[in-house]
Tab-separated table of C-alpha atoms in Angstrom:
chain	number	residue	atom	x	y	z
A	6	MET	CA	22.560	-15.883	1.742
A	7	ILE	CA	18.966	-16.802	-0.151
A	8	SER	CA	19.788	-18.375	-3.334
A	9	SER	CA	17.777	-17.143	-6.205
A	10	SER	CA	17.155	-20.403	-7.138
A	11	GLU	CA	14.883	-21.248	-3.288
A	12	PHE	CA	13.222	-17.226	-3.435
A	13	LYS	CA	9.728	-17.433	-2.831
A	14	ILE	CA	7.227	-15.277	-2.535
A	15	ASN	CA	4.429	-15.571	0.871
A	16	PHE	CA	0.937	-15.581	0.365
A	17	ASP	CA	-0.620	-16.057	3.603
A	18	PHE	CA	-1.940	-13.095	3.357
A	19	ILE	CA	-4.339	-13.540	1.396
A	20	TYR	CA	-5.633	-16.457	3.398
A	21	ASN	CA	-5.710	-14.869	6.695
A	22	ASP	CA	-7.172	-11.244	6.007
A	23	GLU	CA	-10.755	-11.230	6.232
A	24	GLU	CA	-11.473	-8.692	3.783
A	25	VAL	CA	-9.280	-10.659	1.283
A	26	LYS	CA	-11.268	-13.717	1.939
A	27	LYS	CA	-14.957	-11.554	1.305
A	28	ASN	CA	-14.074	-8.979	-1.241
A	29	VAL	CA	-11.116	-10.434	-3.473
A	30	TYR	CA	-10.971	-13.776	-6.040
A	31	LEU	CA	-8.711	-16.044	-4.560
A	32	PRO	CA	-5.893	-18.325	-6.206
A	33	SER	CA	-8.460	-21.047	-8.306
A	34	SER	CA	-7.700	-23.395	-11.050
A	35	ASP	CA	-7.696	-20.799	-13.604
A	36	THR	CA	-5.354	-18.840	-11.895
A	37	PHE	CA	-2.808	-22.033	-11.344
A	38	THR	CA	-3.457	-23.611	-14.661
A	39	PHE	CA	-1.637	-19.532	-16.378
A	40	ILE	CA	1.262	-20.029	-13.219
A	41	ASP	CA	1.623	-23.306	-14.922
A	42	ALA	CA	2.101	-22.120	-18.405
A	43	LEU	CA	3.454	-18.482	-17.723
A	44	GLU	CA	5.978	-22.377	-16.008
A	45	ASN	CA	6.581	-23.674	-19.517
A	46	GLU	CA	7.276	-20.033	-21.358
A	47	ILE	CA	9.370	-17.897	-18.726
A	48	ASP	CA	12.696	-19.418	-20.555
A	49	ASN	CA	10.956	-17.251	-23.852
A	50	ILE	CA	10.453	-13.748	-21.563
A	51	PRO	CA	14.278	-12.120	-22.052
A	52	SER	CA	16.379	-11.162	-18.610
A	53	ASP	CA	15.917	-7.592	-19.062
A	54	VAL	CA	12.243	-6.783	-19.068
A	55	ASN	CA	11.725	-3.172	-18.327
A	56	MET	CA	8.205	-2.936	-17.470
A	57	VAL	CA	5.501	-5.826	-16.555
A	58	LEU	CA	1.806	-4.799	-16.309
A	59	GLU	CA	-1.209	-7.535	-14.931
A	60	MET	CA	-4.256	-5.924	-15.430
A	61	GLY	CA	-6.711	-6.996	-12.519
A	62	THR	CA	-4.652	-8.610	-10.600
A	63	GLY	CA	-7.147	-9.873	-8.143
A	64	SER	CA	-4.427	-10.835	-5.083
A	65	GLY	CA	-2.389	-10.226	-6.467
A	66	TYR	CA	-1.192	-14.597	-7.055
A	67	LEU	CA	-0.370	-14.771	-10.595
A	68	ILE	CA	2.081	-11.583	-10.662
A	69	LEU	CA	3.969	-12.477	-7.980
A	70	SER	CA	3.824	-16.586	-8.670
A	71	LEU	CA	5.732	-14.445	-12.577
A	72	TYR	CA	7.845	-12.608	-10.102
A	73	GLU	CA	8.816	-16.192	-8.732
A	74	LEU	CA	9.033	-17.734	-11.651
A	75	LEU	CA	11.563	-14.700	-13.375
A	76	LYS	CA	13.858	-14.474	-9.126
A	77	ARG	CA	14.439	-17.639	-9.636
A	78	LYS	CA	15.729	-17.530	-13.444
A	79	ASN	CA	17.844	-14.821	-12.736
A	80	LYS	CA	15.570	-12.521	-14.868
A	81	ASN	CA	15.069	-8.418	-14.285
A	82	VAL	CA	12.160	-6.971	-14.028
A	83	ASP	CA	12.661	-3.176	-13.118
A	84	ILE	CA	9.169	-2.309	-12.511
A	85	PHE	CA	5.800	-4.012	-12.391
A	86	TYR	CA	1.624	-2.362	-12.882
A	87	CYS	CA	-1.293	-3.969	-11.401
A	88	VAL	CA	-4.212	-2.579	-12.070
A	89	ASP	CA	-7.409	-3.158	-10.746
A	90	ILE	CA	-10.963	-2.101	-10.524
A	91	ASN	CA	-11.621	-3.319	-6.961
A	92	LYS	CA	-10.224	-1.378	-4.087
A	93	SER	CA	-9.612	-4.158	-1.821
A	94	ALA	CA	-7.855	-5.899	-4.434
A	95	CYS	CA	-5.218	-3.241	-4.815
A	96	ASN	CA	-5.328	-3.108	-0.596
A	97	CYS	CA	-4.557	-7.223	-1.159
A	98	VAL	CA	-2.148	-6.208	-2.907
A	99	LYS	CA	-0.548	-3.956	-0.897
A	100	ASN	CA	0.221	-5.651	2.015
A	101	VAL	CA	1.304	-8.899	0.015
A	102	LEU	CA	4.135	-6.652	-1.427
A	103	ARG	CA	4.828	-5.352	2.095
A	104	LYS	CA	5.041	-8.777	3.746
A	105	ASN	CA	7.168	-10.324	1.219
A	106	ASN	CA	9.638	-6.268	1.103
A	107	ILE	CA	8.526	-5.908	-3.172
A	108	LEU	CA	8.823	-2.202	-3.534
A	109	ASN	CA	9.261	-1.707	-7.589
A	110	VAL	CA	5.675	-2.061	-7.804
A	111	GLU	CA	3.134	-0.121	-8.747
A	112	ILE	CA	-0.436	-0.079	-8.058
A	113	ILE	CA	-3.538	1.546	-9.999
A	114	ASN	CA	-6.866	1.068	-8.393
A	115	ASN	CA	-8.794	1.463	-12.079
A	116	ASP	CA	-11.177	-0.050	-14.483
A	117	LEU	CA	-8.866	-0.958	-17.529
A	118	PHE	CA	-6.815	1.307	-20.009
A	119	ASN	CA	-8.858	4.216	-18.727
A	120	ASN	CA	-7.044	7.168	-17.619
A	121	ILE	CA	-3.469	5.930	-18.770
A	122	ARG	CA	-2.060	7.564	-22.058
A	123	LYS	CA	-1.258	5.267	-24.560
A	124	CYS	CA	2.614	5.481	-24.786
A	125	GLU	CA	3.591	1.809	-26.139
A	126	GLN	CA	5.325	1.245	-22.061
A	127	PHE	CA	4.567	-2.094	-21.621
A	128	ASP	CA	7.422	-5.112	-22.631
A	129	LEU	CA	4.631	-7.453	-20.473
A	130	ILE	CA	0.857	-7.676	-19.895
A	131	VAL	CA	-1.094	-10.563	-18.565
A	132	PHE	CA	-4.110	-11.002	-18.016
A	133	ASN	CA	-6.944	-13.546	-16.033
A	134	PRO	CA	-9.903	-11.890	-17.230
A	135	PRO	CA	-13.730	-12.052	-15.899
A	136	TYR	CA	-15.287	-14.775	-18.080
A	137	VAL	CA	-18.066	-16.140	-16.584
A	138	PRO	CA	-21.529	-15.273	-18.950
A	139	THR	CA	-23.135	-13.628	-17.323
A	140	GLU	CA	-26.290	-10.824	-18.029
A	141	GLN	CA	-26.153	-7.211	-17.620
A	142	ASP	CA	-27.042	-6.741	-14.063
A	143	GLU	CA	-23.705	-7.521	-13.289
A	144	MET	CA	-21.586	-5.840	-15.704
A	145	ASN	CA	-20.580	-2.431	-13.935
A	146	THR	CA	-19.178	-3.567	-10.161
A	147	THR	CA	-16.352	-2.372	-8.273
A	148	ASN	CA	-16.160	-5.229	-6.240
A	149	ILE	CA	-15.603	-8.953	-6.449
A	150	VAL	CA	-18.446	-9.735	-8.993
A	151	ALA	CA	-16.242	-7.518	-11.233
A	152	SER	CA	-13.429	-10.587	-10.407
A	153	TYR	CA	-15.570	-13.010	-12.460
A	154	ALA	CA	-18.676	-11.405	-14.717
A	155	GLY	CA	-18.164	-11.269	-18.503
A	156	GLY	CA	-21.603	-10.799	-19.838
A	157	LYS	CA	-22.444	-11.620	-23.341
A	158	TYR	CA	-20.213	-15.424	-24.370
A	159	GLY	CA	-18.273	-13.912	-20.691
A	160	ARG	CA	-15.951	-12.208	-23.061
A	161	GLU	CA	-17.010	-8.035	-22.828
A	162	ILE	CA	-14.545	-7.336	-20.721
A	163	ILE	CA	-11.681	-9.589	-22.860
A	164	PHE	CA	-12.545	-7.392	-25.746
A	165	LYS	CA	-12.667	-3.926	-24.537
A	166	PHE	CA	-9.031	-5.491	-23.122
A	167	LEU	CA	-7.619	-6.580	-26.427
A	168	LEU	CA	-9.187	-3.312	-28.829
A	169	ASN	CA	-7.320	-1.353	-26.694
A	170	VAL	CA	-4.034	-2.746	-25.722
A	171	TYR	CA	-1.752	-2.059	-28.256
A	172	ALA	CA	-0.650	0.759	-27.961
A	173	TYR	CA	0.460	-0.033	-24.544
A	174	LEU	CA	2.482	-2.473	-26.113
A	175	ASN	CA	6.274	-1.454	-27.117
A	176	LYS	CA	7.494	-2.988	-30.420
A	177	SER	CA	8.492	-6.599	-29.017
A	178	GLY	CA	5.594	-6.551	-26.410
A	179	VAL	CA	3.719	-10.068	-25.648
A	180	ILE	CA	0.952	-10.852	-23.960
A	181	TYR	CA	-0.376	-13.786	-21.730
A	182	ILE	CA	-3.863	-13.808	-21.961
A	183	LEU	CA	-6.489	-16.836	-20.068
A	184	LEU	CA	-9.734	-17.447	-22.361
A	185	GLU	CA	-12.643	-20.057	-21.111
A	186	LYS	CA	-14.707	-22.217	-24.118
A	187	ASN	CA	-18.039	-20.351	-22.921
A	188	ASN	CA	-15.609	-17.243	-24.954
A	189	LYS	CA	-15.437	-18.983	-27.915
A	190	PRO	CA	-11.866	-18.011	-28.100
A	191	HIS	CA	-11.930	-19.939	-32.015
A	192	GLU	CA	-14.002	-16.942	-32.769
A	193	ILE	CA	-12.044	-13.862	-30.494
A	194	MET	CA	-8.535	-15.337	-32.396
A	195	ASN	CA	-9.847	-14.546	-36.001
A	196	HIS	CA	-10.880	-11.575	-35.310
A	197	THR	CA	-10.023	-9.439	-37.559
A	198	HIS	CA	-8.654	-6.605	-35.763
A	199	ILE	CA	-6.905	-9.862	-33.837
A	200	THR	CA	-4.899	-10.758	-36.386
A	201	GLU	CA	-4.444	-7.742	-38.286
A	202	LYS	CA	-2.283	-6.801	-35.044
A	203	PHE	CA	-1.052	-10.066	-33.511
A	204	LEU	CA	0.474	-13.109	-34.258
A	205	CYS	CA	-1.731	-15.629	-32.192
A	206	SER	CA	-0.330	-18.850	-30.643
A	207	LEU	CA	-2.047	-20.989	-27.577
A	208	LEU	CA	0.081	-21.930	-24.765
A	209	LYS	CA	-1.435	-24.260	-22.832
A	210	LYS	CA	-5.548	-26.126	-23.206
A	211	LYS	CA	-6.957	-27.579	-19.741
A	212	LYS	CA	-10.143	-29.547	-18.841
A	213	THR	CA	-11.521	-29.116	-15.540
A	214	LEU	CA	-14.874	-30.480	-14.499
A	215	ASN	CA	-16.739	-27.328	-15.008
A	216	GLU	CA	-14.542	-24.708	-17.658
A	217	THR	CA	-11.645	-25.080	-20.518
A	218	ILE	CA	-9.179	-23.370	-20.001
A	219	PHE	CA	-7.124	-21.351	-22.662
A	220	ILE	CA	-3.643	-20.138	-22.548
A	221	TYR	CA	-2.738	-17.357	-24.922
A	222	LYS	CA	0.461	-15.751	-26.213
A	223	LEU	CA	0.785	-12.806	-28.411
A	224	LYS	CA	2.461	-10.451	-29.994
A	225	LYS	CA	2.292	-7.433	-31.196
A	226	LYS	CA	3.367	-7.397	-35.607
A	227	VAL	CA	4.718	-3.817	-36.440
A	228	SER	CA	2.967	-2.428	-38.933
B	15	MET	CA	2.836	6.499	-6.891
B	16	ARG	CA	5.520	7.566	-8.125
B	17	LEU	CA	6.139	10.581	-11.326
B	18	LEU	CA	6.053	7.945	-13.690
B	19	THR	CA	2.831	6.975	-12.409
B	20	HIS	CA	1.940	10.518	-12.885
B	21	ASN	CA	3.072	10.811	-16.291
B	22	PHE	CA	1.270	7.939	-17.846
B	23	LEU	CA	-2.692	9.054	-16.370
B	24	LYS	CA	-5.144	11.468	-17.397
B	25	CYS	CA	-8.296	12.257	-16.635
B	26	ASN	CA	-10.862	10.063	-18.882
B	27	GLU	CA	-14.565	11.563	-17.803
B	28	GLU	CA	-16.872	12.348	-19.963
B	29	ASN	CA	-16.514	15.936	-22.283
B	30	CYS	CA	-13.208	16.088	-20.590
B	31	THR	CA	-10.579	16.890	-23.153
B	32	GLY	CA	-6.837	18.196	-22.348
B	33	GLY	CA	-6.890	16.056	-18.821
B	34	TYR	CA	-3.748	16.091	-18.720
B	35	PRO	CA	-1.760	16.458	-16.972
B	36	LEU	CA	-3.110	16.375	-13.424
B	37	GLN	CA	-2.300	18.533	-10.475
B	38	ILE	CA	-0.460	16.510	-7.628
B	39	LYS	CA	-1.967	18.016	-4.680
B	40	LEU	CA	-0.937	16.541	-1.174
B	41	ASP	CA	-2.366	16.203	1.631
B	42	ASP	CA	-1.398	18.549	4.295
B	43	THR	CA	-3.034	16.867	7.121
B	44	SER	CA	-0.909	13.422	7.130
B	45	SER	CA	2.261	13.180	8.342
B	46	GLU	CA	4.213	11.561	5.549
B	47	ASN	CA	2.471	12.408	2.603
B	48	VAL	CA	5.499	11.438	0.097
B	49	LYS	CA	8.365	9.411	0.775
B	50	ILE	CA	12.157	8.787	-0.927
B	51	LEU	CA	12.424	5.158	-1.331
B	52	GLU	CA	15.532	4.106	-2.699
B	53	GLN	CA	15.571	1.871	-6.510
B	54	ASP	CA	18.549	-0.206	-8.183
B	55	PHE	CA	19.796	2.328	-10.999
B	56	ASN	CA	19.619	-0.175	-14.359
B	57	LYS	CA	20.847	2.483	-16.910
B	58	GLU	CA	18.814	0.825	-19.993
B	59	PHE	CA	15.775	0.961	-18.365
B	60	VAL	CA	15.788	4.858	-17.545
B	61	LYS	CA	16.821	5.269	-21.023
B	62	ASN	CA	14.317	3.335	-22.111
B	63	VAL	CA	11.281	4.964	-20.169
B	64	LEU	CA	12.182	8.593	-20.939
B	65	SER	CA	11.472	7.900	-24.776
B	66	LYS	CA	7.881	7.002	-23.060
B	67	VAL	CA	6.960	9.155	-21.188
B	68	ASP	CA	6.288	12.784	-21.667
B	69	TYR	CA	9.312	15.228	-20.366
B	70	ASP	CA	8.117	18.155	-20.007
B	71	VAL	CA	5.748	16.913	-17.667
B	72	LEU	CA	8.067	15.535	-16.097
B	73	TYR	CA	9.991	18.062	-15.878
B	74	ASN	CA	7.826	20.390	-14.088
B	75	THR	CA	6.795	17.493	-12.189
B	76	ALA	CA	10.169	17.254	-10.005
B	77	LYS	CA	10.313	20.759	-9.585
B	78	GLN	CA	7.556	20.334	-7.526
B	79	PHE	CA	9.192	18.420	-5.444
B	80	GLY	CA	12.457	20.197	-5.352
B	81	ILE	CA	14.240	18.061	-8.116
B	82	SER	CA	15.865	20.391	-11.331
B	83	LEU	CA	16.077	18.376	-14.178
B	84	LEU	CA	17.854	19.228	-17.119
B	85	PHE	CA	15.114	21.368	-18.744
B	86	SER	CA	15.820	19.310	-22.635
B	87	TYR	CA	18.218	17.282	-23.263
B	88	THR	CA	19.988	15.574	-26.412
B	89	SER	CA	20.924	12.383	-27.097
B	90	GLN	CA	24.553	13.357	-25.649
B	91	HIS	CA	23.006	13.745	-22.373
B	92	LEU	CA	22.161	9.998	-22.854
B	93	GLU	CA	24.834	9.068	-21.717
B	94	ASP	CA	25.771	11.133	-18.688
B	95	GLU	CA	25.568	9.145	-15.864
B	96	GLY	CA	24.880	12.461	-14.215
B	97	PHE	CA	21.448	12.989	-16.131
B	98	LEU	CA	20.005	9.821	-16.654
B	99	ASN	CA	20.425	9.835	-11.858
B	100	SER	CA	18.547	12.652	-11.767
B	101	ILE	CA	16.054	10.953	-14.270
B	102	HIS	CA	15.617	7.845	-12.287
B	103	HIS	CA	14.836	10.268	-8.977
B	104	ALA	CA	12.429	12.060	-10.101
B	105	LEU	CA	10.852	8.600	-12.405
B	106	PHE	CA	11.713	5.836	-10.003
B	107	LYS	CA	12.893	7.590	-5.916
B	108	ILE	CA	9.443	10.403	-5.250
B	109	HIS	CA	6.537	8.581	-3.611
B	110	ILE	CA	3.490	10.532	-3.038
B	111	MET	CA	1.294	8.566	-0.510
B	112	GLU	CA	-1.004	10.180	0.363
B	113	GLY	CA	-3.040	13.555	-1.551
B	114	SER	CA	-5.403	14.059	-4.935
B	115	LEU	CA	-4.828	14.371	-8.763
B	116	ILE	CA	-6.953	16.675	-9.966
B	117	CYS	CA	-7.646	17.295	-13.369
B	118	PRO	CA	-7.095	21.127	-14.869
B	119	GLN	CA	-9.974	20.862	-17.449
B	120	CYS	CA	-13.040	19.425	-15.369
B	121	HIS	CA	-11.567	19.051	-12.005
B	122	VAL	CA	-12.376	16.330	-10.990
B	123	SER	CA	-10.120	15.106	-7.933
B	124	PHE	CA	-8.612	11.753	-7.754
B	125	PRO	CA	-7.727	10.703	-4.289
B	126	ILE	CA	-4.331	8.795	-3.797
B	127	LYS	CA	-4.363	6.263	-0.733
B	128	ASP	CA	-1.008	5.001	1.263
B	129	GLY	CA	0.922	4.967	-2.584
B	130	ILE	CA	-2.202	4.067	-4.613
B	131	PRO	CA	-4.494	6.370	-6.773
B	132	ASN	CA	-7.903	5.850	-7.740
B	133	MET	CA	-9.011	6.962	-10.977
B	134	LEU	CA	-12.191	5.115	-11.309
B	135	LYS	CA	-15.849	7.586	-11.901
B	136	GLY	CA	-17.363	9.349	-9.417
B	137	ASN	CA	-15.432	8.933	-6.410
C-alpha cells in the first residue's frame, strides 16, 4: 500500500497529448513558483477543507499539485471545482483525473464566475490568472490566448475576478492568487474594494529573467 | 456533472432574469447519459453544503432521478444519518454525463458532454 507521503500524480498526459500541447497552457515557471508558495503554506490550510475552486485550471497541473501536497499531509478535501473558459483545458483536466483515478472533482467550462450563483460555498480559491498586458484584440477568446491575455496592465481579468469573488467565499475563506509586476500588484492590493473586503499578505516574490511573480494570500474579512 | 453543481448553475444570458434552476435534459441517444458513482460520506461536509444549496431545487431535481428526499427538514434531521445519506446520494453520487441544461426563461441550451457543462454564451 502506498503511504500518503508517497502519493504522486502522474502528469504524463499533459506532456504527451497533441491537443493539449497545441491548445492548453503548459506548466511554466509561474506555475512552479505558485506551487512552491503553496507548499510553504500547506500547514496553514485546515485539515478538513470542504470545497476548493481553481479558477482558470488550464492543464490542471496547479490544482493537482495542491491535491498531491494535501494528500501527503493527510489533509482531506471533499470536492474540487475546476473552471476554465477553454474547452481543451477542461478536457485535459478530465483526462489527467481519469489517469490518476481521481473522482471528487467537478469541471465547468465557464467564463470566470458567470453562471455560478453566489452561495459563499468555497473554502479555498486558487487563481493563476492571465496576467500579460495585451491589446483588446486578444481579449474575449476561449482558446489558449485566454490563458495569458490580461488586457490593460495585464489585469482586466484579475480585477473582474477580485471584484466578484467575495460572495463565493465562506466566512473563513482564503484566496491564493498570482500577480506579475506589470499588473502593479501594490495598486491592486491597496484598491479600496480589496482592502475593505480582504486581509492581504504577500507569500512569495520571485524574479526571473522576464518577469517578477507575486503570490498573494487574501483572507475574507467578515463584516 | 453532479446535482451539487446543477444547484449552483444559472443562466447568465443578457436580458435573462429568472434563469434558475436550469432544466436538466438527458441525451437519449447516449448509452450512458447518467452514472451513479460512489463517494466517501463526510457528515460534516453534507451538513455544511446543505446550508449553501437551494433545497427546493435539490428536492425537485432529485425527484427527476428517482430520489425521494424529505420535502423539508428541521435541525433535528441534521443529526439523522439516514437523512444526510440521502442528501449525500442526491448531491454527489448522481453524475449527468450527456445532456443539456435549459434555461426556463430564455430557453438557451447549455450542453453537457462527458460530464462537463459548457456554460459559454451563444454556443
